[in-house]
Amino acid sequence: ICSNLIVEGPGTLRVKPDAGDYRFIFAPDPMIAPVNDVKFRGITVDQNTSANTTATIRVGEDNTLQHVWQIFGGTNLHFEDMHLYVSGVNPIDVNGPTISGVYIVRNYVVFRKRLGQPEFDNSSIYIHGTDFHVADNTFTSTLTDAAVTAIEIHEGAGSVGGNTINGYSFG
């Protein structure tokens, strides 16, 4: 991904069957490059848990973590009005001291663990930055899928409110 990017739906982005392990779907190149004024809105992202049977998340092996977004620097980052069917570690990972102005609002997030996948901390949203706003999202999972954390915040200031969380060990 790059600065000044808008990706809008309707539409579905689905990981292909038996795609195997991957680190992320969306990230800048190089990964440490900051991106500014990025908006993903109205799309559906499906990590295709049931059909990507050849993937296994191995904690400590970055190329198996299966993030949807991984952004280490940037400002004015929007993730809005999406349906996310996720199965990886930190599907929305905006993580770094130069992250600022993050808006994660009105999304519907379903965590599904692959059959046979050992447990791991998925943290559907992982933020390290300032001026973040996580609001009016719905997070859902089942006891069988063992979702651990819906929203994980490290350092920085922002607001979190109005979210609905069902089937996760921690909000």
PDB file of C-alpha atoms in Angstrom:
ATOM      1  CA  ILE A   1       0.000   0.000   0.000  1.00  0.00           C
ATOM      2  CA  CYS A   2       1.037   3.621  -0.428  1.00  0.00           C
ATOM      3  CA  SER A   3       0.082   7.101   0.711  1.00  0.00           C
ATOM      4  CA  ASN A   4      -3.066   8.757  -0.630  1.00  0.00           C
ATOM      5  CA  LEU A   5      -4.772   5.406  -1.167  1.00  0.00           C
ATOM      6  CA  ILE A   6      -8.514   4.735  -1.054  1.00  0.00           C
ATOM      7  CA  VAL A   7      -9.891   1.205  -1.362  1.00  0.00           C
ATOM      8  CA  GLU A   8     -13.708   1.157  -1.266  1.00  0.00           C
ATOM      9  CA  GLY A   9     -16.347  -1.529  -1.661  1.00  0.00           C
ATOM     10  CA  PRO A  10     -18.571  -3.172  -2.273  1.00  0.00           C
ATOM     11  CA  GLY A  11     -16.384  -6.111  -3.001  1.00  0.00           C
ATOM     12  CA  THR A  12     -14.741  -9.092  -1.353  1.00  0.00           C
ATOM     13  CA  LEU A  13     -11.039  -9.829  -1.129  1.00  0.00           C
ATOM     14  CA  ARG A  14     -10.578 -13.530  -0.312  1.00  0.00           C
ATOM     15  CA  VAL A  15      -7.386 -15.475   0.329  1.00  0.00           C
ATOM     16  CA  LYS A  16      -7.253 -18.228  -2.273  1.00  0.00           C
ATOM     17  CA  PRO A  17      -7.707 -21.860  -1.181  1.00  0.00           C
ATOM     18  CA  ASP A  18      -4.529 -23.503   0.103  1.00  0.00           C
ATOM     19  CA  ALA A  19      -2.552 -20.272  -0.239  1.00  0.00           C
ATOM     20  CA  GLY A  20      -0.446 -21.446   2.701  1.00  0.00           C
ATOM     21  CA  ASP A  21       1.441 -19.217   5.090  1.00  0.00           C
ATOM     22  CA  TYR A  22       1.820 -15.481   4.539  1.00  0.00           C
ATOM     23  CA  ARG A  23       2.862 -12.493   6.628  1.00  0.00           C
ATOM     24  CA  PHE A  24       0.231  -9.933   5.507  1.00  0.00           C
ATOM     25  CA  ILE A  25      -2.209  -9.037   2.779  1.00  0.00           C
ATOM     26  CA  PHE A  26      -1.640  -5.246   2.802  1.00  0.00           C
ATOM     27  CA  ALA A  27       1.610  -3.479   3.789  1.00  0.00           C
ATOM     28  CA  PRO A  28       3.885  -0.788   2.368  1.00  0.00           C
ATOM     29  CA  ASP A  29       7.039  -1.661   0.459  1.00  0.00           C
ATOM     30  CA  PRO A  30       9.434  -1.458   2.179  1.00  0.00           C
ATOM     31  CA  MET A  31       7.479  -2.488   5.258  1.00  0.00           C
ATOM     32  CA  ILE A  32       8.930   0.314   7.399  1.00  0.00           C
ATOM     33  CA  ALA A  33       7.855   3.036   4.928  1.00  0.00           C
ATOM     34  CA  PRO A  34       5.283   5.413   6.430  1.00  0.00           C
ATOM     35  CA  VAL A  35       1.953   5.708   4.637  1.00  0.00           C
ATOM     36  CA  ASN A  36      -0.344   8.711   5.020  1.00  0.00           C
ATOM     37  CA  ASP A  37      -3.963   9.318   4.104  1.00  0.00           C
ATOM     38  CA  VAL A  38      -4.991   5.687   3.640  1.00  0.00           C
ATOM     39  CA  LYS A  39      -8.632   4.595   3.673  1.00  0.00           C
ATOM     40  CA  PHE A  40     -10.164   1.130   3.432  1.00  0.00           C
ATOM     41  CA  ARG A  41     -13.959   1.386   3.513  1.00  0.00           C
ATOM     42  CA  GLY A  42     -16.935  -0.811   2.761  1.00  0.00           C
ATOM     43  CA  ILE A  43     -15.059  -3.903   1.591  1.00  0.00           C
ATOM     44  CA  THR A  44     -15.156  -7.465   2.859  1.00  0.00           C
ATOM     45  CA  VAL A  45     -11.899  -9.262   3.615  1.00  0.00           C
ATOM     46  CA  ASP A  46     -12.107 -13.026   4.036  1.00  0.00           C
ATOM     47  CA  GLN A  47      -8.990 -14.900   5.159  1.00  0.00           C
ATOM     48  CA  ASN A  48     -10.810 -18.032   3.969  1.00  0.00           C
ATOM     49  CA  THR A  49     -10.176 -20.101   7.078  1.00  0.00           C
ATOM     50  CA  SER A  50     -11.943 -23.227   5.875  1.00  0.00           C
ATOM     51  CA  ALA A  51     -10.268 -23.382   2.442  1.00  0.00           C
ATOM     52  CA  ASN A  52      -6.704 -22.288   3.296  1.00  0.00           C
ATOM     53  CA  THR A  53      -5.962 -25.538   5.087  1.00  0.00           C
ATOM     54  CA  THR A  54      -2.217 -25.449   4.366  1.00  0.00           C
ATOM     55  CA  ALA A  55      -1.540 -22.424   6.600  1.00  0.00           C
ATOM     56  CA  THR A  56      -0.368 -22.726  10.199  1.00  0.00           C
ATOM     57  CA  ILE A  57       0.463 -19.768  12.411  1.00  0.00           C
ATOM     58  CA  ARG A  58       3.714 -20.321  14.288  1.00  0.00           C
ATOM     59  CA  VAL A  59       4.321 -17.701  16.969  1.00  0.00           C
ATOM     60  CA  GLY A  60       7.796 -16.210  16.499  1.00  0.00           C
ATOM     61  CA  GLU A  61       7.820 -16.850  12.738  1.00  0.00           C
ATOM     62  CA  ASP A  62       6.724 -13.547  11.174  1.00  0.00           C
ATOM     63  CA  ASN A  63       6.061 -15.033   7.727  1.00  0.00           C
ATOM     64  CA  THR A  64       3.244 -17.152   9.159  1.00  0.00           C
ATOM     65  CA  LEU A  65       1.332 -14.474  11.148  1.00  0.00           C
ATOM     66  CA  GLN A  66      -1.270 -13.712   8.453  1.00  0.00           C
ATOM     67  CA  HIS A  67      -2.028 -10.053   9.225  1.00  0.00           C
ATOM     68  CA  VAL A  68      -4.539  -8.349   6.992  1.00  0.00           C
ATOM     69  CA  TRP A  69      -2.884  -4.913   7.404  1.00  0.00           C
ATOM     70  CA  GLN A  70       0.588  -4.272   8.796  1.00  0.00           C
ATOM     71  CA  ILE A  71       1.599  -0.610   9.008  1.00  0.00           C
ATOM     72  CA  PHE A  72       4.584   0.608  11.058  1.00  0.00           C
ATOM     73  CA  GLY A  73       4.389   4.354  10.347  1.00  0.00           C
ATOM     74  CA  GLY A  74       1.942   6.917   9.046  1.00  0.00           C
ATOM     75  CA  THR A  75      -0.940   9.270   9.719  1.00  0.00           C
ATOM     76  CA  ASN A  76      -4.622   9.514   8.874  1.00  0.00           C
ATOM     77  CA  LEU A  77      -5.285   5.772   8.556  1.00  0.00           C
ATOM     78  CA  HIS A  78      -8.958   4.761   8.189  1.00  0.00           C
ATOM     79  CA  PHE A  79     -10.528   1.300   8.437  1.00  0.00           C
ATOM     80  CA  GLU A  80     -14.284   1.802   8.183  1.00  0.00           C
ATOM     81  CA  ASP A  81     -17.561  -0.024   7.542  1.00  0.00           C
ATOM     82  CA  MET A  82     -15.970  -3.358   6.630  1.00  0.00           C
ATOM     83  CA  HIS A  83     -16.766  -7.032   7.182  1.00  0.00           C
ATOM     84  CA  LEU A  84     -13.619  -8.890   8.221  1.00  0.00           C
ATOM     85  CA  TYR A  85     -13.472 -12.674   8.507  1.00  0.00           C
ATOM     86  CA  VAL A  86     -10.078 -13.102  10.113  1.00  0.00           C
ATOM     87  CA  SER A  87      -7.904 -15.985  11.243  1.00  0.00           C
ATOM     88  CA  GLY A  88      -4.443 -14.495  11.789  1.00  0.00           C
ATOM     89  CA  VAL A  89      -2.446 -12.626  14.400  1.00  0.00           C
ATOM     90  CA  ASN A  90      -3.303  -8.908  14.703  1.00  0.00           C
ATOM     91  CA  PRO A  91      -5.390  -8.583  11.519  1.00  0.00           C
ATOM     92  CA  ILE A  92      -5.289  -4.768  11.844  1.00  0.00           C
ATOM     93  CA  ASP A  93      -1.732  -4.057  12.997  1.00  0.00           C
ATOM     94  CA  VAL A  94      -0.901  -0.330  13.136  1.00  0.00           C
ATOM     95  CA  ASN A  95       2.165  -0.359  15.266  1.00  0.00           C
ATOM     96  CA  GLY A  96       4.888   2.231  15.702  1.00  0.00           C
ATOM     97  CA  PRO A  97       5.885   5.473  17.387  1.00  0.00           C
ATOM     98  CA  THR A  98       5.031   7.519  14.265  1.00  0.00           C
ATOM     99  CA  ILE A  99       1.502   6.106  13.924  1.00  0.00           C
ATOM    100  CA  SER A 100      -1.073   8.877  14.363  1.00  0.00           C
ATOM    101  CA  GLY A 101      -4.678   9.541  13.431  1.00  0.00           C
ATOM    102  CA  VAL A 102      -6.049   5.999  13.257  1.00  0.00           C
ATOM    103  CA  TYR A 103      -9.794   5.528  12.776  1.00  0.00           C
ATOM    104  CA  ILE A 104     -11.145   1.984  13.130  1.00  0.00           C
ATOM    105  CA  VAL A 105     -14.906   2.407  13.131  1.00  0.00           C
ATOM    106  CA  ARG A 106     -18.136   0.545  12.355  1.00  0.00           C
ATOM    107  CA  ASN A 107     -16.504  -2.734  11.330  1.00  0.00           C
ATOM    108  CA  TYR A 108     -17.845  -6.242  11.808  1.00  0.00           C
ATOM    109  CA  VAL A 109     -15.009  -8.611  12.763  1.00  0.00           C
ATOM    110  CA  VAL A 110     -15.422 -12.389  12.961  1.00  0.00           C
ATOM    111  CA  PHE A 111     -12.485 -14.460  14.221  1.00  0.00           C
ATOM    112  CA  ARG A 112     -12.306 -18.054  12.979  1.00  0.00           C
ATOM    113  CA  LYS A 113      -9.450 -20.364  13.914  1.00  0.00           C
ATOM    114  CA  ARG A 114      -8.308 -22.918  11.345  1.00  0.00           C
ATOM    115  CA  LEU A 115      -9.030 -26.537  12.183  1.00  0.00           C
ATOM    116  CA  GLY A 116      -6.011 -27.990  14.004  1.00  0.00           C
ATOM    117  CA  GLN A 117      -4.379 -24.573  14.576  1.00  0.00           C
ATOM    118  CA  PRO A 118      -2.731 -24.359  18.023  1.00  0.00           C
ATOM    119  CA  GLU A 119      -3.999 -21.464  20.163  1.00  0.00           C
ATOM    120  CA  PHE A 120      -2.381 -18.028  19.846  1.00  0.00           C
ATOM    121  CA  ASP A 121      -3.217 -14.446  20.870  1.00  0.00           C
ATOM    122  CA  ASN A 122      -4.957 -13.044  17.822  1.00  0.00           C
ATOM    123  CA  SER A 123      -5.586  -9.421  18.997  1.00  0.00           C
ATOM    124  CA  SER A 124      -7.939  -8.426  16.169  1.00  0.00           C
ATOM    125  CA  ILE A 125      -6.871  -4.776  16.470  1.00  0.00           C
ATOM    126  CA  TYR A 126      -3.335  -3.952  17.625  1.00  0.00           C
ATOM    127  CA  ILE A 127      -2.402  -0.278  18.009  1.00  0.00           C
ATOM    128  CA  HIS A 128       0.756   1.492  19.123  1.00  0.00           C
ATOM    129  CA  GLY A 129       0.356   5.149  18.253  1.00  0.00           C
ATOM    130  CA  THR A 130      -1.399   8.391  19.093  1.00  0.00           C
ATOM    131  CA  ASP A 131      -4.747   9.962  18.291  1.00  0.00           C
ATOM    132  CA  PHE A 132      -6.475   6.640  17.661  1.00  0.00           C
ATOM    133  CA  HIS A 133     -10.234   6.105  17.594  1.00  0.00           C
ATOM    134  CA  VAL A 134     -11.705   2.602  17.859  1.00  0.00           C
ATOM    135  CA  ALA A 135     -15.486   2.909  17.946  1.00  0.00           C
ATOM    136  CA  ASP A 136     -18.733   1.143  17.164  1.00  0.00           C
ATOM    137  CA  ASN A 137     -17.136  -2.096  15.948  1.00  0.00           C
ATOM    138  CA  THR A 138     -18.602  -5.553  16.527  1.00  0.00           C
ATOM    139  CA  PHE A 139     -16.263  -8.444  17.359  1.00  0.00           C
ATOM    140  CA  THR A 140     -17.538 -11.996  17.425  1.00  0.00           C
ATOM    141  CA  SER A 141     -16.103 -15.489  17.808  1.00  0.00           C
ATOM    142  CA  THR A 142     -16.996 -18.785  19.407  1.00  0.00           C
ATOM    143  CA  LEU A 143     -15.542 -20.674  22.356  1.00  0.00           C
ATOM    144  CA  THR A 144     -14.331 -23.331  19.907  1.00  0.00           C
ATOM    145  CA  ASP A 145     -12.425 -20.735  17.855  1.00  0.00           C
ATOM    146  CA  ALA A 146     -10.838 -19.380  21.061  1.00  0.00           C
ATOM    147  CA  ALA A 147     -10.416 -15.703  20.151  1.00  0.00           C
ATOM    148  CA  VAL A 148      -8.231 -14.073  22.772  1.00  0.00           C
ATOM    149  CA  THR A 149      -8.192 -10.264  22.441  1.00  0.00           C
ATOM    150  CA  ALA A 150     -10.439  -7.931  20.454  1.00  0.00           C
ATOM    151  CA  ILE A 151      -8.544  -4.637  20.944  1.00  0.00           C
ATOM    152  CA  GLU A 152      -4.949  -4.342  22.182  1.00  0.00           C
ATOM    153  CA  ILE A 153      -3.462  -0.885  22.773  1.00  0.00           C
ATOM    154  CA  HIS A 154       0.229  -0.198  23.478  1.00  0.00           C
ATOM    155  CA  GLU A 155       1.433   3.335  24.206  1.00  0.00           C
ATOM    156  CA  GLY A 156      -0.175   6.464  22.917  1.00  0.00           C
ATOM    157  CA  ALA A 157      -3.466   8.208  23.527  1.00  0.00           C
ATOM    158  CA  GLY A 158      -6.827   7.897  21.890  1.00  0.00           C
ATOM    159  CA  SER A 159     -10.379   6.752  22.422  1.00  0.00           C
ATOM    160  CA  VAL A 160     -12.072   3.364  22.501  1.00  0.00           C
ATOM    161  CA  GLY A 161     -15.832   3.167  22.918  1.00  0.00           C
ATOM    162  CA  GLY A 162     -19.126   1.750  21.749  1.00  0.00           C
ATOM    163  CA  ASN A 163     -17.680  -1.591  20.664  1.00  0.00           C
ATOM    164  CA  THR A 164     -19.574  -4.885  21.065  1.00  0.00           C
ATOM    165  CA  ILE A 165     -17.479  -7.936  21.889  1.00  0.00           C
ATOM    166  CA  ASN A 166     -18.809 -11.517  21.988  1.00  0.00           C
ATOM    167  CA  GLY A 167     -16.849 -14.771  22.343  1.00  0.00           C
ATOM    168  CA  TYR A 168     -13.418 -13.206  23.011  1.00  0.00           C
ATOM    169  CA  SER A 169     -11.491 -13.891  26.233  1.00  0.00           C
ATOM    170  CA  PHE A 170     -10.592 -10.175  26.570  1.00  0.00           C
ATOM    171  CA  GLY A 171     -12.120  -7.009  25.175  1.00  0.00           C
TER     172      GLY A 171
END
